[in-house]
């Protein structure tokens, strides 16, 4: 795998000092796993690019015998720089490009992992091999991430996340790897919304290890008033899904899709207790946010959680929650750029779905709709879920991938939208991911960058 790191920081050659290599020379190292080459194809006062050829095993071998001595980036990772010690703590505008990265779970996972750490992510999925269409979508991506961080932070994030994306390899993992994860995760992993999934994947799905790792991560979370009033069925749903941290993955995927379409005014339909609203409020891109739900009690919890009555002035104008039903045409829903409908359709009675479809796609008709629902095929992988049962007592149905896609493509055709589908959560080779997401988009309107499927 080729890792290319660039910076526009001046003088750009500082990057060379941080990597302990003289930027004027080509270097090659003999490492236990083979050779690694570092060279600087672009060295100027304005921009410096370092290319590092890595065997993925070189990253995977963080779990090998003598990892840190061998790991090419170990010194930079530890944040040491003999010649220019002050550089180590300086956040630089850095870009890292990874060619080619195998990503289980696709772009949604990629974004879900990097974006909470402040990275802007660009990902291009490699075309699938036409000779083998039955292999399905390619797992391989060229990925570019950008952030203003210290080089040491960038490398630490990559060190943890590269093996997390690529779950094909099975290494032996033991206590050492757990300690490494905790050490490298210091300062960021405990607060990462996908920490559970990162730990599970990094520790190769060994429950004893990742549970222990997670139990040792201390999160400072502010206590939320009214948490105990969560209606019981919702709590049951959360408990079932907690080991996967699917809730968080879903939220991050939806936020990423809303961000990507350039929406400024967004609706969250069936907003529940306002978890998504809270995420949306954090991003200034979203200038106007309206949550709607049919349950007054749930809306009260949302209002308390979001502290709606105590928001500072500049925030107070941005968010509102209203009581309403998706079964009825509603003027308040018109004129928005995008709408999210997260884990809601499966709560609607099938005969009434057509009403919902018209309310949303014909009358409210935002340019983009991001909709998620469970993938029922995945249920067999949950040992705690008896066969044939739904994930939640109030679910009226749960769709297979095919059923969902049939429904969504039908809607898209009927109301003039294009639709594409993304998996959310770890993908099972046969059953797919636990949550399925559809992103509908229609052209037209003004002021928003069109999102191309
Ligand atoms: N989107 C939230 C909540 C999902 S639970 C989340 O992801 O956390 C489903 C929500 O849909 C519940 O809050 C329920 O009250 C709401 N709901 C069910 N039927 C509805 C309807 N007809 N109109 C609006 N909301 C509805």
Coordinates of C-alpha atoms and ligand atoms in Angstrom, one line a residue:
X1 CA 0.0 0.0 0.0
X2 CA 1.2 3.4 -0.8
X3 CA 0.8 6.1 1.8
X4 CA 1.4 9.6 0.5
X5 CA 1.6 12.5 3.0
X6 CA 1.6 16.1 1.8
X7 CA 1.6 19.4 3.4
X8 CA 1.4 23.1 2.3
X9 CA 2.9 24.2 5.6
X10 CA 5.9 26.5 5.1
X11 CA 8.6 25.5 4.9
X12 CA 7.2 22.3 3.6
X13 CA 10.4 20.5 4.1
X14 CA 9.6 20.4 7.8
X15 CA 7.7 17.2 7.0
X16 CA 11.1 15.6 6.1
X17 CA 12.5 16.5 9.5
X18 CA 9.5 15.0 11.2
X19 CA 9.9 11.8 9.3
X20 CA 13.6 11.7 10.2
X21 CA 14.6 11.5 6.6
X22 CA 16.6 13.9 4.7
X23 CA 14.2 15.2 2.0
X24 CA 17.0 15.4 -0.6
X25 CA 17.7 11.7 -0.5
X26 CA 15.9 8.6 -1.5
X27 CA 15.8 6.1 1.4
X28 CA 15.1 2.5 1.6
X29 CA 14.9 0.3 4.7
X30 CA 15.3 -3.3 5.3
X31 CA 12.6 -4.3 7.7
X32 CA 11.6 -7.7 9.0
X33 CA 8.7 -7.9 6.6
X34 CA 10.6 -6.8 3.5
X35 CA 11.5 -3.4 2.2
X36 CA 9.9 -0.1 2.8
X37 CA 10.8 2.9 0.7
X38 CA 10.5 6.5 1.5
X39 CA 11.0 9.1 -1.1
X40 CA 9.9 12.7 -1.6
X41 CA 8.6 13.2 -5.1
X42 CA 7.7 16.8 -4.4
X43 CA 9.9 19.0 -2.3
X44 CA 9.5 22.7 -2.6
X45 CA 9.2 25.6 -0.3
X46 CA 5.4 25.5 -0.7
X47 CA 4.7 21.8 -0.7
X48 CA 6.3 18.6 0.3
X49 CA 5.1 15.2 -0.4
X50 CA 6.5 12.0 1.3
X51 CA 5.7 8.7 -0.2
X52 CA 5.9 5.6 1.9
X53 CA 5.5 2.2 0.4
X54 CA 4.0 -0.1 3.0
X55 CA 3.2 -3.7 2.9
X56 CA -0.3 -3.8 4.6
X57 CA 1.3 -6.4 6.7
X58 CA 3.7 -3.8 7.8
X59 CA 0.8 -2.0 9.4
X60 CA -0.8 -5.3 10.4
X61 CA 2.4 -6.3 12.0
X62 CA 1.8 -3.8 14.7
X63 CA 0.6 -7.0 16.2
X64 CA 3.7 -8.9 15.3
X65 CA 6.6 -9.8 17.6
X66 CA 8.7 -6.7 17.7
X67 CA 6.4 -4.2 16.2
X68 CA 7.5 -0.9 17.4
X69 CA 11.2 -1.4 16.7
X70 CA 10.4 -2.4 13.2
X71 CA 7.6 -0.1 12.4
X72 CA 8.8 2.4 9.9
X73 CA 6.9 5.3 11.4
X74 CA 7.6 4.4 15.0
X75 CA 9.7 7.5 15.8
X76 CA 7.4 9.9 14.1
X77 CA 4.5 8.2 15.8
X78 CA 6.0 8.6 19.2
X79 CA 6.3 12.3 18.3
X80 CA 10.1 12.6 18.6
X81 CA 12.2 14.9 16.5
X82 CA 15.8 15.4 17.6
X83 CA 16.6 18.3 15.2
X84 CA 13.5 20.3 15.5
X85 CA 11.7 19.4 18.7
X86 CA 9.2 22.3 18.5
X87 CA 7.8 20.9 15.2
X88 CA 6.4 17.9 16.9
X89 CA 3.6 19.7 18.7
X90 CA 2.7 21.9 15.7
X91 CA -0.5 21.0 14.0
X92 CA 0.2 21.1 10.2
X93 CA -2.3 21.1 7.3
X94 CA -1.7 17.5 6.3
X95 CA -3.1 15.3 3.6
X96 CA -2.7 11.6 3.6
X97 CA -3.6 9.5 0.6
X98 CA -3.9 5.7 0.8
X99 CA -3.7 3.6 -2.3
X100 CA -5.2 1.1 -2.1
X101 CA -7.2 0.5 1.1
X102 CA -9.5 -2.4 1.7
X103 CA -12.5 -1.1 3.6
X104 CA -15.1 -3.4 5.1
X105 CA -18.3 -1.6 5.2
X106 CA -17.4 0.9 2.5
X107 CA -17.5 4.6 2.4
X108 CA -20.0 5.0 5.3
X109 CA -17.5 3.3 7.6
X110 CA -14.6 5.3 6.2
X111 CA -16.4 8.5 6.9
X112 CA -17.8 7.3 10.2
X113 CA -14.2 6.6 11.4
X114 CA -12.4 9.6 10.1
X115 CA -14.9 12.4 10.3
X116 CA -15.4 12.5 14.0
X117 CA -11.6 13.0 14.3
X118 CA -12.0 16.2 12.2
X119 CA -10.9 14.8 8.8
X120 CA -12.4 15.7 5.5
X121 CA -12.6 12.5 3.6
X122 CA -12.6 11.8 -0.2
X123 CA -13.0 8.2 -1.2
X124 CA -13.1 6.6 -4.6
X125 CA -14.2 3.0 -4.8
X126 CA -12.2 1.0 -7.3
X127 CA -14.2 -0.4 -10.1
X128 CA -15.2 -3.9 -9.7
X129 CA -13.6 -6.5 -11.9
X130 CA -15.9 -7.0 -14.9
X131 CA -14.6 -10.5 -15.3
X132 CA -16.0 -11.5 -11.9
X133 CA -19.3 -9.6 -11.5
X134 CA -20.4 -12.2 -8.9
X135 CA -17.7 -10.7 -6.5
X136 CA -20.0 -7.8 -6.1
X137 CA -18.9 -4.3 -5.3
X138 CA -15.1 -3.8 -4.9
X139 CA -13.9 -3.5 -1.3
X140 CA -11.0 -1.3 -2.5
X141 CA -10.7 2.4 -2.2
X142 CA -8.3 5.2 -2.9
X143 CA -8.8 7.4 0.1
X144 CA -7.7 11.0 0.8
X145 CA -8.0 12.5 4.3
X146 CA -7.2 16.0 5.2
X147 CA -6.8 17.7 8.6
X148 CA -4.8 20.2 10.5
X149 CA -3.1 18.0 13.0
X150 CA 0.3 17.1 14.3
X151 CA 2.0 14.5 12.1
X152 CA 2.1 12.2 15.1
X153 CA -1.7 12.4 15.5
X154 CA -2.2 11.7 11.8
X155 CA 0.1 8.6 11.9
X156 CA -1.5 7.4 15.2
X157 CA -5.0 7.6 13.7
X158 CA -3.8 5.7 10.6
X159 CA -1.9 3.2 12.7
X160 CA -5.1 2.3 14.5
X161 CA -7.6 2.7 11.7
X162 CA -5.8 0.9 8.7
X163 CA -6.1 -2.5 10.3
X164 CA -9.6 -1.5 11.4
X165 CA -10.8 -1.0 7.9
X166 CA -9.2 -4.1 6.5
X167 CA -10.6 -7.0 8.5
X168 CA -9.6 -9.7 6.1
X169 CA -6.4 -10.7 7.8
X170 CA -6.4 -12.8 10.9
X171 CA -3.6 -12.1 13.2
X172 CA -3.0 -13.5 16.5
X173 CA -4.2 -10.9 18.9
X174 CA -3.6 -10.9 22.7
X175 CA -3.2 -8.6 25.6
X176 CA -0.3 -6.7 24.0
X177 CA -2.6 -5.5 21.2
X178 CA -5.2 -4.3 23.6
X179 CA -2.5 -2.3 25.4
X180 CA -1.3 -0.9 22.1
X181 CA -4.8 0.1 21.2
X182 CA -5.3 1.8 24.5
X183 CA -2.0 3.5 24.2
X184 CA -2.4 4.7 20.7
X185 CA -6.0 5.6 21.4
X186 CA -5.2 7.9 24.2
X187 CA -6.9 11.2 24.0
X188 CA -9.2 10.4 21.2
X189 CA -10.6 6.8 21.2
X190 CA -12.8 7.2 24.3
X191 CA -14.6 10.1 22.7
X192 CA -14.9 8.5 19.3
X193 CA -18.5 7.6 18.5
X194 CA -17.4 4.3 16.9
X195 CA -15.0 3.3 19.6
X196 CA -16.8 0.0 20.1
X197 CA -16.5 -0.9 16.5
X198 CA -12.8 0.2 16.3
X199 CA -12.0 -1.9 19.4
X200 CA -13.8 -4.9 18.0
X201 CA -12.1 -4.7 14.6
X202 CA -8.7 -3.8 15.9
X203 CA -8.8 -6.7 18.3
X204 CA -10.1 -9.0 15.6
X205 CA -13.6 -9.6 17.1
X206 CA -12.3 -11.3 20.2
X207 CA -15.0 -10.5 22.8
X208 CA -12.9 -11.0 25.9
X209 CA -10.3 -8.5 24.6
X210 CA -12.5 -5.8 23.2
X211 CA -14.9 -5.8 26.1
X212 CA -12.0 -5.4 28.4
X213 CA -10.5 -2.6 26.3
X214 CA -13.8 -0.8 26.2
X215 CA -14.4 -1.1 29.9
X216 CA -11.1 0.6 30.4
X217 CA -11.8 3.5 28.2
X218 CA -13.1 6.3 30.4
X219 CA -15.6 8.6 28.8
X220 CA -16.5 11.9 30.3
X221 CA -20.1 12.2 29.4
X222 CA -22.4 14.8 30.8
X223 CA -25.3 13.3 32.6
X224 CA -28.5 13.9 30.7
X225 CA -31.6 14.8 32.6
X226 CA -34.6 12.7 31.9
X227 CA -32.6 9.8 30.5
X228 CA -34.5 7.4 32.7
X229 CA -37.7 8.3 30.9
X230 CA -36.6 6.7 27.7
X231 CA -39.6 4.5 26.8
X232 CA -38.8 0.9 27.4
X233 CA -39.0 -0.5 23.9
X234 CA -36.5 2.0 22.6
X235 CA -34.1 1.0 25.4
X236 CA -34.5 -2.7 24.4
X237 CA -33.5 -1.8 20.8
X238 CA -30.5 0.0 22.0
X239 CA -29.4 -2.8 24.3
X240 CA -29.6 -5.3 21.4
X241 CA -27.5 -3.1 19.2
X242 CA -25.0 -1.8 21.7
X243 CA -22.2 -4.2 21.1
X244 CA -22.0 -2.9 17.5
X245 CA -22.5 0.7 18.4
X246 CA -24.8 0.7 15.5
X247 CA -26.6 3.7 16.7
X248 CA -23.6 5.9 16.5
X249 CA -22.5 4.5 13.1
X250 CA -26.0 5.2 11.8
X251 CA -25.9 8.7 13.1
X252 CA -22.5 9.5 11.6
X253 CA -23.5 8.0 8.3
X254 CA -26.6 10.1 8.1
X255 CA -24.7 13.2 9.1
X256 CA -22.1 12.5 6.5
X257 CA -24.8 12.1 3.8
X258 CA -26.5 15.3 4.8
X259 CA -23.2 17.2 4.8
X260 CA -22.2 15.8 1.5
X261 CA -25.4 17.0 -0.3
X262 CA -24.7 20.6 0.9
X263 CA -28.0 20.9 2.7
X264 CA -28.5 24.0 4.9
X265 CA -32.1 23.5 6.0
X266 CA -32.8 20.0 7.2
X267 CA -35.7 18.0 8.6
X268 CA -35.4 15.1 10.9
X269 CA -38.6 13.1 10.6
X270 CA -39.4 10.8 13.5
X271 CA -36.6 12.5 15.4
X272 CA -37.3 10.6 18.6
X273 CA -35.2 11.9 21.4
X274 CA -33.1 14.1 19.2
X275 CA -29.8 12.3 19.0
X276 CA -29.4 13.3 15.3
X277 CA -30.6 16.8 16.0
X278 CA -27.8 17.1 18.6
X279 CA -25.2 16.0 16.0
X280 CA -26.6 18.4 13.4
X281 CA -26.4 21.3 15.8
X282 CA -22.7 20.8 16.1
X283 CA -22.2 21.6 12.4
X284 CA -22.6 25.2 11.3
X285 CA -23.4 24.0 7.8
X286 CA -26.9 23.2 9.0
X287 CA -28.5 26.6 9.5
X288 CA -32.0 25.5 10.1
X289 CA -32.9 22.2 11.7
X290 CA -36.5 21.0 12.3
X291 CA -37.3 17.8 14.2
X292 CA -40.7 16.2 14.0
X293 CA -42.2 13.3 15.8
X294 CA -45.6 11.9 16.5
X295 CA -44.8 11.1 20.2
X296 CA -45.2 14.1 22.5
X297 CA -43.4 12.3 25.3
X298 CA -40.4 11.6 23.1
X299 CA -40.3 15.2 22.0
X300 CA -40.2 16.3 25.6
X301 CA -37.2 14.1 26.2
X302 CA -35.6 15.6 23.0
X303 CA -36.3 19.2 24.3
X304 CA -34.7 18.4 27.6
X305 CA -31.7 16.6 26.1
X306 CA -31.0 19.5 23.7
X307 CA -31.7 22.0 26.4
X308 CA -33.9 23.8 24.0
X309 CA -35.1 26.3 26.6
X310 CA -31.6 27.3 27.5
X311 CA -29.8 27.5 24.1
X312 CA -27.7 30.5 23.5
X313 CA -29.2 33.0 21.1
X314 CA -27.2 32.0 18.1
X315 CA -28.2 28.4 18.5
X316 CA -31.8 28.9 19.5
X317 CA -32.8 30.1 16.1
X318 CA -31.3 27.1 14.4
X319 CA -33.3 24.2 15.9
X320 CA -36.9 23.5 16.6
X321 CA -39.0 20.4 17.3
X322 CA -42.6 20.1 16.4
X323 CA -45.3 17.6 17.0
X324 CA -46.8 16.0 13.9
X325 CA -47.4 12.8 12.0
X326 CA -45.8 11.7 8.8
X327 CA -49.2 10.4 7.7
X328 CA -50.5 13.9 7.1
X329 CA -49.5 16.5 4.6
X330 CA -47.9 19.3 6.5
X331 CA -46.9 22.8 5.3
X332 CA -44.3 23.1 8.0
X333 CA -42.2 20.5 6.1
X334 CA -42.0 22.3 2.8
X335 CA -38.9 24.3 1.6
X336 CA -36.2 22.1 3.2
X337 CA -33.0 21.0 1.4
X338 CA -32.9 17.6 2.9
X339 CA -34.7 15.3 5.2
X340 CA -33.6 12.3 7.3
X341 CA -35.9 9.5 8.2
X342 CA -33.8 7.3 10.5
X343 CA -35.3 4.0 11.6
X344 CA -38.8 5.2 11.3
X345 CA -40.5 3.6 8.2
X346 CA -40.5 0.2 9.9
X347 CA -42.7 1.7 12.6
X348 CA -45.4 2.6 10.1
X349 CA -48.3 0.2 9.1
X350 CA -47.6 -1.1 5.6
X351 CA -51.0 0.0 4.3
X352 CA -50.2 3.5 5.4
X353 CA -46.8 3.7 3.8
X354 CA -48.2 5.2 0.7
X355 CA -49.5 8.2 2.7
X356 CA -46.0 8.7 4.1
X357 CA -44.5 8.4 0.6
X358 CA -46.7 11.2 -0.7
X359 CA -46.3 13.4 2.4
X360 CA -42.5 13.3 2.0
X361 CA -41.7 12.9 -1.7
X362 CA -44.7 14.7 -3.2
X363 CA -45.5 17.5 -0.8
X364 CA -42.5 18.2 1.4
X365 CA -40.2 17.1 -1.5
X366 CA -36.7 18.1 -0.1
X367 CA -33.9 17.7 -2.6
X368 CA -32.3 14.9 -0.7
X369 CA -33.8 12.3 1.5
X370 CA -31.6 10.0 3.7
X371 CA -33.5 7.1 5.0
X372 CA -32.4 4.1 7.1
X373 CA -34.1 0.9 8.1
X374 CA -33.0 -2.5 9.5
X375 CA -31.8 -5.1 7.1
X376 CA -33.7 -8.2 8.2
X377 CA -31.3 -10.6 6.6
X378 CA -28.7 -9.6 9.2
X379 CA -30.9 -10.6 12.1
X380 CA -29.7 -14.3 12.0
X381 CA -26.3 -13.1 13.1
X382 CA -27.7 -11.8 16.4
X383 CA -27.6 -14.7 18.9
X384 CA -29.8 -12.7 21.3
X385 CA -32.6 -12.3 18.8
X386 CA -34.9 -15.3 18.5
X387 CA -35.4 -16.4 14.9
X388 CA -38.2 -14.7 13.0
X389 CA -38.5 -11.9 15.6
X390 CA -38.1 -8.2 14.8
X391 CA -35.5 -6.1 16.5
X392 CA -38.1 -3.9 18.2
X393 CA -41.5 -4.6 19.6
X394 CA -43.0 -1.7 17.7
X395 CA -41.6 -2.7 14.3
X396 CA -44.4 -3.5 11.8
X397 CA -42.0 -5.1 9.4
X398 CA -38.3 -5.4 8.6
X399 CA -37.1 -5.6 5.0
X400 CA -34.4 -7.6 3.3
X401 CA -32.1 -5.7 1.1
X402 CA -34.0 -6.6 -2.0
X403 CA -37.4 -5.6 -0.5
X404 CA -36.0 -2.2 0.6
X405 CA -34.4 -1.6 -2.8
X406 CA -37.6 -2.5 -4.6
X407 CA -39.6 -0.1 -2.4
X408 CA -37.1 2.7 -2.7
X409 CA -36.5 2.4 -6.5
X410 CA -40.2 2.4 -7.0
X411 CA -40.5 5.7 -5.0
X412 CA -37.6 7.2 -6.9
X413 CA -39.2 6.4 -10.2
X414 CA -42.6 7.7 -9.1
X415 CA -41.5 11.0 -7.7
X416 CA -38.5 11.8 -9.9
X417 CA -35.6 11.0 -7.6
X418 CA -32.4 9.1 -8.2
X419 CA -31.6 6.7 -5.4
X420 CA -28.5 4.9 -4.2
X421 CA -27.9 2.5 -1.4
X422 CA -25.2 2.3 1.3
X423 CA -24.6 -0.3 4.0
X424 CA -24.2 0.9 7.6
X425 CA -22.4 -1.2 10.1
X426 CA -20.1 -4.2 9.7
X427 CA -20.9 -6.1 6.5
X428 CA -21.5 -9.8 6.7
X429 CA -20.5 -11.5 3.4
X430 CA -23.8 -13.2 3.1
X431 CA -26.3 -11.1 5.1
X432 CA -25.0 -7.6 4.4
X433 CA -24.9 -4.9 7.0
X434 CA -27.3 -4.5 10.0
X435 CA -28.7 -1.2 8.7
X436 CA -29.4 -0.2 5.2
X437 CA -29.5 3.4 4.0
X438 CA -31.0 4.9 0.9
X439 CA -30.1 8.3 -0.4
X440 CA -32.6 9.9 -2.7
X441 CA -31.8 12.9 -4.7
X442 CA -33.6 15.0 -7.2
X443 CA -32.2 17.8 -9.4
X444 CA -33.6 21.3 -9.5
X445 CA -34.1 24.1 -7.0
X446 CA -31.4 26.6 -6.0
X447 CA -28.8 27.3 -3.5
X448 CA -27.6 23.8 -2.8
X449 CA -24.8 22.0 -4.5
X450 CA -26.4 19.1 -6.2
X451 CA -25.3 15.7 -5.0
X452 CA -24.6 13.3 -7.8
X453 CA -25.4 9.6 -7.1
Ligands
LIG1 N1 -35.0 8.7 14.4 C1 -34.8 8.4 15.8 C2 -36.0 7.6 16.4 C3 -36.3 6.3 15.8 S1 -37.6 5.4 16.6 C4 -33.5 7.7 16.1 O1 -32.9 7.2 15.1 O2 -33.1 7.6 17.2 C5 -39.0 5.8 15.6 C6 -39.6 7.1 15.8 O3 -40.6 7.3 14.8 C7 -40.3 7.2 17.2 O4 -39.8 8.4 17.8 C8 -41.7 7.4 16.8 O5 -42.4 8.2 17.7 C9 -41.7 8.0 15.4 N2 -42.9 7.8 14.6 C10 -43.6 6.7 14.5 N3 -44.6 6.9 13.7 C11 -44.6 8.2 13.3 C12 -45.4 9.0 12.5 N4 -46.5 8.6 11.9 N5 -45.0 10.3 12.3 C13 -43.9 10.8 12.9 N6 -43.1 10.1 13.7 C14 -43.4 8.8 13.9

